[in-house]
Amino acid sequence: MNRYEQLMSNTPLTFLRQGQFILAVFIYSFLLLMPDPQIAKAGMSDLVLHAIGNAILMVSTWVASGGRYKAMGPLLFVIPFSVIIELAQGLTDNRTPQLIDILANFVGAGIGFIICSVLSLFIQKYVDER
């Protein structure tokens, strides 16, 4: 077992990785389903917030897996999850699902995919050199 695998199998670190993932999913879901999103009034574009949120969710999902999966694994969670949450906005009082928001979610997931791919390559190179 190499040093990276030892680090990822550390029980407290595993709980921390899984806890941050649960927190990220909760925050993501809350912000997209809250009836009157005050954060969008902070001056940032709603589309930028969608993209950033999905990039963060993508990286969070990858981190929660301990980097065991290539970036495609987390992407298979993030894309359907973000579409379901976007469609669930129709169940709230003041929100409606929009195709442009779904596209912004895809852009953010793509950015997260690139970040996770680079991190995977870095870890693979680091582990191979050790």
XYZ file of C-alpha atoms in Angstrom, residues 37-102:
66
model
C -32.441 33.158 -3.284
C -30.845 36.180 -1.616
C -27.381 35.062 -2.707
C -28.263 35.799 -6.332
C -28.835 39.436 -5.379
C -25.217 39.777 -4.271
C -24.227 40.959 -7.743
C -23.217 37.641 -9.315
C -25.017 36.273 -12.331
C -27.372 33.383 -11.612
C -25.687 31.400 -14.385
C -22.259 31.941 -12.826
C -23.611 30.711 -9.493
C -24.987 27.582 -11.167
C -21.650 26.901 -12.835
C -19.618 27.507 -9.669
C -21.990 25.388 -7.586
C -21.710 22.448 -9.965
C -17.934 22.727 -10.228
C -17.695 22.666 -6.431
C -20.146 19.755 -6.211
C -18.125 17.847 -8.804
C -14.839 18.343 -6.941
C -16.535 17.557 -3.629
C -17.892 14.296 -5.037
C -14.456 13.343 -6.338
C -12.797 14.190 -3.001
C -15.428 12.148 -1.126
C -14.459 9.134 -3.239
C -10.867 9.588 -2.102
C -9.809 10.062 -5.702
C -10.436 6.361 -6.347
C -12.497 7.119 -9.424
C -11.471 8.983 -12.496
C -13.445 12.173 -13.001
C -16.103 10.303 -14.992
C -17.455 8.565 -11.865
C -18.391 11.768 -10.020
C -19.708 13.247 -13.282
C -22.207 10.376 -13.482
C -23.561 11.526 -10.102
C -23.408 15.301 -10.559
C -25.149 15.611 -13.947
C -28.355 13.701 -13.070
C -28.407 15.169 -9.550
C -28.139 18.756 -10.796
C -30.847 18.189 -13.420
C -33.187 16.656 -10.812
C -32.610 19.563 -8.415
C -33.183 22.085 -11.222
C -36.448 20.386 -12.178
C -37.450 20.265 -8.497
C -37.391 24.069 -8.487
C -40.811 23.810 -10.102
C -42.080 22.505 -6.763
C -41.105 25.706 -4.924
C -43.195 28.858 -4.719
C -40.985 31.401 -6.475
C -38.648 29.289 -8.624
C -39.039 27.720 -12.038
C -36.731 25.295 -13.827
C -34.960 26.798 -16.830
C -33.020 25.141 -19.631
C -30.312 27.828 -19.487
C -29.714 26.948 -15.820
C -29.318 23.281 -16.748
